[in-house]
XYZ file of N, CA and C in Angstrom:
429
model
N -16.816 12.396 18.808
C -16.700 11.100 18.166
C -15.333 11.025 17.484
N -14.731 9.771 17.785
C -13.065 9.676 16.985
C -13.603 9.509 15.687
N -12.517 9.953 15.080
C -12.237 10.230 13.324
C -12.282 8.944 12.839
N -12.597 8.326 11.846
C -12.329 6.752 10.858
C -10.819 6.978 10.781
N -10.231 5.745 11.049
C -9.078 5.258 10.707
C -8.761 4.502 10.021
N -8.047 3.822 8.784
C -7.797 2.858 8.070
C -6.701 2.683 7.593
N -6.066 1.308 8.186
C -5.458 1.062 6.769
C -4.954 0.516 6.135
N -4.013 0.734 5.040
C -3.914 -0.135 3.659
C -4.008 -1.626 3.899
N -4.709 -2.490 3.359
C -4.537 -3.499 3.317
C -3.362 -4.298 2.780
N -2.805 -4.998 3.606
C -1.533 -5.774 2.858
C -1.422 -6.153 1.338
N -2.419 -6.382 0.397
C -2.296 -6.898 -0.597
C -3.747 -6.525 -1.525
N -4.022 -5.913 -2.594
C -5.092 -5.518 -3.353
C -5.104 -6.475 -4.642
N -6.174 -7.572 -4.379
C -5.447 -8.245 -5.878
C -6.426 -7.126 -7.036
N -7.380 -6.404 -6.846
C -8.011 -5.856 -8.179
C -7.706 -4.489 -8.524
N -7.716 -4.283 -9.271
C -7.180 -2.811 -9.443
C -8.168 -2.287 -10.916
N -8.417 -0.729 -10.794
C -9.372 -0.585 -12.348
C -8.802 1.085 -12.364
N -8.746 1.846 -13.275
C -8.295 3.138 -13.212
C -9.674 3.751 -13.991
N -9.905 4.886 -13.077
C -11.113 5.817 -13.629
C -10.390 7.120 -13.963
N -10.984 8.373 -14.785
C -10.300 9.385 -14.694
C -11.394 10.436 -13.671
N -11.014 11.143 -12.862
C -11.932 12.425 -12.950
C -12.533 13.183 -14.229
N -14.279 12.963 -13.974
C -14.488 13.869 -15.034
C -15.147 15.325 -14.145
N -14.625 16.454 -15.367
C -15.434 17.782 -14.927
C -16.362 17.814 -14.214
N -17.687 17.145 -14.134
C -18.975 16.626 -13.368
C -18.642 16.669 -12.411
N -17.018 16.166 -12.077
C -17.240 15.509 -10.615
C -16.966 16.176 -9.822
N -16.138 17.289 -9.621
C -15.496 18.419 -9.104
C -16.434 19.551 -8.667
N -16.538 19.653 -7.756
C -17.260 20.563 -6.332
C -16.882 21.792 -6.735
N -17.920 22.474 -5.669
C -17.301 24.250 -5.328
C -15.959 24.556 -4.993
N -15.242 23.528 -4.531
C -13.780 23.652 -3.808
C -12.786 23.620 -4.285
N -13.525 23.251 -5.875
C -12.019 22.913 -6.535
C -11.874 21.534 -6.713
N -11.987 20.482 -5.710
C -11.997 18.728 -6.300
C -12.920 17.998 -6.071
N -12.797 16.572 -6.222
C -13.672 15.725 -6.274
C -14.881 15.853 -5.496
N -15.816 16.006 -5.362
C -16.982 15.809 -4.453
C -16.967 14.542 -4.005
N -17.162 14.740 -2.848
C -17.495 12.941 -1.360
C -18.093 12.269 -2.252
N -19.180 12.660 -2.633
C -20.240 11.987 -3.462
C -20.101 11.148 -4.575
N -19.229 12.128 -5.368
C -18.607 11.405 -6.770
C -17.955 10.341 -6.321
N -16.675 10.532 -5.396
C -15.453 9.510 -4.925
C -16.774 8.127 -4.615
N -17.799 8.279 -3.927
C -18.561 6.882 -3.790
C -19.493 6.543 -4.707
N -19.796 7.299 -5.555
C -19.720 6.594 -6.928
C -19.099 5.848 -7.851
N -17.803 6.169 -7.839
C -16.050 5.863 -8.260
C -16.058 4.492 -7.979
N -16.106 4.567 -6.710
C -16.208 3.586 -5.737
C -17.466 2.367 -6.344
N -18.658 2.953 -6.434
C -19.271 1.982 -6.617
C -19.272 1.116 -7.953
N -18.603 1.822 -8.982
C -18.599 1.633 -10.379
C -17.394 0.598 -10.168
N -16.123 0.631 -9.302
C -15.185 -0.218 -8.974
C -15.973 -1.621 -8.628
N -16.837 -1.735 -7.795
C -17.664 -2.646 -6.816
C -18.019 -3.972 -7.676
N -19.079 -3.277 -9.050
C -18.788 -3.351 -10.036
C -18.342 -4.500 -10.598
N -16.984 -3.585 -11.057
C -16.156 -4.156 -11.674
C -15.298 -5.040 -11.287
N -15.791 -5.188 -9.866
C -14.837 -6.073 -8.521
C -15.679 -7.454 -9.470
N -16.882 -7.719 -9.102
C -17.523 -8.743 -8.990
C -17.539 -9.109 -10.364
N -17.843 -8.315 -11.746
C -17.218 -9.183 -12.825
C -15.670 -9.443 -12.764
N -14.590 -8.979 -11.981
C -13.421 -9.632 -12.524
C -13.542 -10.916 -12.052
N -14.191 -10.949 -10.735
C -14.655 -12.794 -10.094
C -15.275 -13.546 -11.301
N -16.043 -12.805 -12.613
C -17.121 -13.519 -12.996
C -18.431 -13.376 -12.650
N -18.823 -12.495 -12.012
C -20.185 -12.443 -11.593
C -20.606 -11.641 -11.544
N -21.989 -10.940 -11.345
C -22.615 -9.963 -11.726
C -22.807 -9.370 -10.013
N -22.524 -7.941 -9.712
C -23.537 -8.087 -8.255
C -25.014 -8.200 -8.277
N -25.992 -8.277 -9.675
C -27.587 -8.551 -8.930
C -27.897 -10.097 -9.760
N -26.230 -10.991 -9.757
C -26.520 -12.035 -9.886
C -25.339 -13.434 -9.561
N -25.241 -13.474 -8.437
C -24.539 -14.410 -8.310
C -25.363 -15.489 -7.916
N -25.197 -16.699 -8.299
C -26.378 -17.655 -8.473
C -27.852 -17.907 -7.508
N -27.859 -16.106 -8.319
C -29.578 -16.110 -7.849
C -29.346 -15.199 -6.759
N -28.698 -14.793 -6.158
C -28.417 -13.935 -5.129
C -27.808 -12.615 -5.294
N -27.983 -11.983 -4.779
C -27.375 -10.377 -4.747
C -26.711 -9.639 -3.959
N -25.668 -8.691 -3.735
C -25.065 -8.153 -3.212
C -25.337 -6.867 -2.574
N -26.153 -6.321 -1.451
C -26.566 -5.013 -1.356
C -25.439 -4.757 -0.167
N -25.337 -3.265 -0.773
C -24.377 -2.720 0.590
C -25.244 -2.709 1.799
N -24.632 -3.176 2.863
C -25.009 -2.851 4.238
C -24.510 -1.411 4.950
N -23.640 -1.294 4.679
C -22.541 -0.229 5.342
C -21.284 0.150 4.756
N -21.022 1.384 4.914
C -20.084 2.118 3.964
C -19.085 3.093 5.136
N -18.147 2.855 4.750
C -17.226 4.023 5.419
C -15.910 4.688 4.558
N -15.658 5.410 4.908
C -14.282 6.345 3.828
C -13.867 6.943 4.885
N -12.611 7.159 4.860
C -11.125 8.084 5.120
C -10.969 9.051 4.194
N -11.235 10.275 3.916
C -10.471 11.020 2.541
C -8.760 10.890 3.471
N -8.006 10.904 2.405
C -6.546 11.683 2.879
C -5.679 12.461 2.000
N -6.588 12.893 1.075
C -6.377 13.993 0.107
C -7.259 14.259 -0.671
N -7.121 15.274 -1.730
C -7.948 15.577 -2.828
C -7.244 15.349 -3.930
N -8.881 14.795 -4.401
C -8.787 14.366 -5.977
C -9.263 15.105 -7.183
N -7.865 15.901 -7.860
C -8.027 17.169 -8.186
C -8.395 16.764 -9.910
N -9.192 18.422 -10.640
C -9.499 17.883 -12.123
C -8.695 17.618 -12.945
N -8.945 16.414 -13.753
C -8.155 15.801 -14.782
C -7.276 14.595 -14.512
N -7.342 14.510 -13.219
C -6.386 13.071 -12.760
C -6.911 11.877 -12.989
N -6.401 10.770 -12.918
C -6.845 9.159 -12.954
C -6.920 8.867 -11.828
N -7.838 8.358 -11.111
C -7.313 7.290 -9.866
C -7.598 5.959 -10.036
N -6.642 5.429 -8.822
C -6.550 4.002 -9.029
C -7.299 3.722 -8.638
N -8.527 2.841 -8.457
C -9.428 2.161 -7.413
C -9.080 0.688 -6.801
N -8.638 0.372 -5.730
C -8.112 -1.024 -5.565
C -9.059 -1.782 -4.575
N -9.434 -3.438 -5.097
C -9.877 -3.434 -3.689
C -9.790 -5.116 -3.417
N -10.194 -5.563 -2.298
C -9.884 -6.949 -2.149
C -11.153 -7.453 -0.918
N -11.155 -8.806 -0.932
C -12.468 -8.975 0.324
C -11.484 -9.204 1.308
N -12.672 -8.825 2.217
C -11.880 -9.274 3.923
C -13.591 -9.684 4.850
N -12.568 -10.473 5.646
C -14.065 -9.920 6.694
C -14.753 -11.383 6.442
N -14.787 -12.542 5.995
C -16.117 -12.928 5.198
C -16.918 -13.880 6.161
N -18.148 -13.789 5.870
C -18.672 -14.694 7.133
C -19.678 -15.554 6.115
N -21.084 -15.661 6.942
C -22.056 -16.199 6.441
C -22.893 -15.654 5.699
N -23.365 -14.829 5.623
C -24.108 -13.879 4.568
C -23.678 -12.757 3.963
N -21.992 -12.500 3.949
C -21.590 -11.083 3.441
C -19.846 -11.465 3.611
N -19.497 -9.878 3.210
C -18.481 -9.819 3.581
C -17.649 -8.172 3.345
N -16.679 -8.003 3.767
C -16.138 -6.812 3.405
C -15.532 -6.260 2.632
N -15.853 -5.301 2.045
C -14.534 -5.055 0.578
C -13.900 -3.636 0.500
N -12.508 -4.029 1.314
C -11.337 -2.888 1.612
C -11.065 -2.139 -0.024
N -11.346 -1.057 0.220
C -10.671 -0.158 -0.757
C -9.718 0.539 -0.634
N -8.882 1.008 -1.558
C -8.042 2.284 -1.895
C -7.983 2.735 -2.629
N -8.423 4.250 -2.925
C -8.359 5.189 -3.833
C -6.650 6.094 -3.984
N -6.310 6.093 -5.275
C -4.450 6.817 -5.125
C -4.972 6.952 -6.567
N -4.222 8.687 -6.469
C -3.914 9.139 -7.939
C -3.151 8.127 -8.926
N -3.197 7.700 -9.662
C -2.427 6.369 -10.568
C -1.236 7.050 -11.084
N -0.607 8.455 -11.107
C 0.762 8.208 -11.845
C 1.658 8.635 -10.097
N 1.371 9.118 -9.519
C 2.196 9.450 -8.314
C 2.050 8.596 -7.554
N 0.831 7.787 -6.948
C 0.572 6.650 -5.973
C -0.142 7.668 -4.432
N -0.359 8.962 -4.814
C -0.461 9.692 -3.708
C -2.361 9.037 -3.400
N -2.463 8.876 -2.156
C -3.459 8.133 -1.660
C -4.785 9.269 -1.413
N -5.676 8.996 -1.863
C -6.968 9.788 -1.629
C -7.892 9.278 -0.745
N -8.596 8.275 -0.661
C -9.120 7.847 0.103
C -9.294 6.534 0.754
N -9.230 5.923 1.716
C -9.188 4.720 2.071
C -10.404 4.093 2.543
N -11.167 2.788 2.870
C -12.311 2.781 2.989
C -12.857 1.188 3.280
N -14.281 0.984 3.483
C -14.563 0.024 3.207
C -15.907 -0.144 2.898
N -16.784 -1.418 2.562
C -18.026 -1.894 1.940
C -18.226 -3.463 2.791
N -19.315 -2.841 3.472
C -19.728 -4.019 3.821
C -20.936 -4.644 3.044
N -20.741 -5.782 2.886
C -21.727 -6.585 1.673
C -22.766 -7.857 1.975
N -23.993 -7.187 2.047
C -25.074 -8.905 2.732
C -25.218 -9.179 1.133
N -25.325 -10.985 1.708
C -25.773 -11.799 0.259
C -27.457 -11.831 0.505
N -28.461 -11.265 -0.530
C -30.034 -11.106 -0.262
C -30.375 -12.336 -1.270
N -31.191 -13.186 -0.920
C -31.830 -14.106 -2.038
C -33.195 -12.919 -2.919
N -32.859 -12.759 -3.829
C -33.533 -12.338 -4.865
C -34.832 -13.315 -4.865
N -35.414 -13.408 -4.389
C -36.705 -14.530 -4.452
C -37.451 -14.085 -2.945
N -36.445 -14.122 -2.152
C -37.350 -13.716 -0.968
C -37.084 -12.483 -0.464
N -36.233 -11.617 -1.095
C -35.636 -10.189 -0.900
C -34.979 -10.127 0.792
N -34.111 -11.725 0.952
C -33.777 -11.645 2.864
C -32.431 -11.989 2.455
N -31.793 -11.767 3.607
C -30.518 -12.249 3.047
C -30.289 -13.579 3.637
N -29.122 -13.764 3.067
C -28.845 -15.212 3.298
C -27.937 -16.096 2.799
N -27.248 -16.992 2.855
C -25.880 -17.624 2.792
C -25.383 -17.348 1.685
N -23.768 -16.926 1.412
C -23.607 -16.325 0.207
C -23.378 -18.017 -0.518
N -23.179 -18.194 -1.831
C -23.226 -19.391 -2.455
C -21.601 -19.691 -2.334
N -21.448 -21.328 -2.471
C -20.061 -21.783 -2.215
C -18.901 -21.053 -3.202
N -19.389 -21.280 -4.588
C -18.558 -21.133 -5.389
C -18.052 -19.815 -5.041
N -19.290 -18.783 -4.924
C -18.522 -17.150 -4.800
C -17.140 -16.984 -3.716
N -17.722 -17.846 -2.639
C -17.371 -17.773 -1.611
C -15.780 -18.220 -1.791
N -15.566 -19.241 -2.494
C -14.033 -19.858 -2.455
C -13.551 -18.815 -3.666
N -14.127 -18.442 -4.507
C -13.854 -17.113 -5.231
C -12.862 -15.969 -4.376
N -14.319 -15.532 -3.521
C -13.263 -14.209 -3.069
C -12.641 -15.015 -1.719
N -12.418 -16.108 -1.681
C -11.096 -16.445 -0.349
C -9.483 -16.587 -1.321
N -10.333 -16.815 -2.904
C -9.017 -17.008 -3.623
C -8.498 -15.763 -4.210
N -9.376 -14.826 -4.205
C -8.608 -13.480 -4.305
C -8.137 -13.007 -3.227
N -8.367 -12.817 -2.102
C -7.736 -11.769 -0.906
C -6.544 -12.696 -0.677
């Protein structure tokens, strides 16, 4: 099977800086896979309040991941910051995609690259289903 390929997206309008904590760091010496998509998800987050919105509430609707993929292209060693960046792409009728990049924040050296695919679920009938207008011209006005 070919390797994941990705990459950088032309333009990241969000950006949030986490640090590595001790916790997060493996037998190997750095970050654990695991932690980095946690990182990740705590960004996700913080994606959807910088829009204003909650992910288990955008008017009445919710955001569940469908699908997840990552690139590592380095390690994220103890005590560093990384940047978490990310922007939508992709967007259709019930979802959409949200390109990440992970980079140490004082060097810019890149850790992992990635993406999130996102269905809109109506919280009422737990199905998914059309994401709402406003969000929608939201993230066309961020990417």
């Amino acid at each position: 099977m070919p390797r994941l390929q990705f990459q950088p997206a032309a333009h990241y309008p969000f950006a949030t800086d986490m640090p590595i904590q001790p916790g997060q760091i493996n037998e190997g010496g750095h970050l654990d896979n695991v932690q980095l998509l946690g990182l990740v998800s705590e960004a996700r987050t913080r994606f959807f309040g910088w829009l204003g919105y909650s992910v288990m509430d955008v008017a009445g609707h919710a955001f569940f991941v469908a699908d997840q993929a990552v690139q590592y292209r380095s390690e994220g060693q103890p005590g560093e910051v990384l940047r978490i960046e990310m922007t939508p792409a992709d967007l259709n009728p019930k979802g959409f995609d949200l390109l990440f990049r992970v980079s140490e924040s004082q060097s810019g050296r890149e850790v992992a690259l990635g993406k999130i695919g996102l269905v809109c679920v109506d919280l009422a009938s737990r199905k998914p289903g059309p994401m709402p207008e406003a969000f929608r011209q939201a993230l066309a006005c961020a990417g």
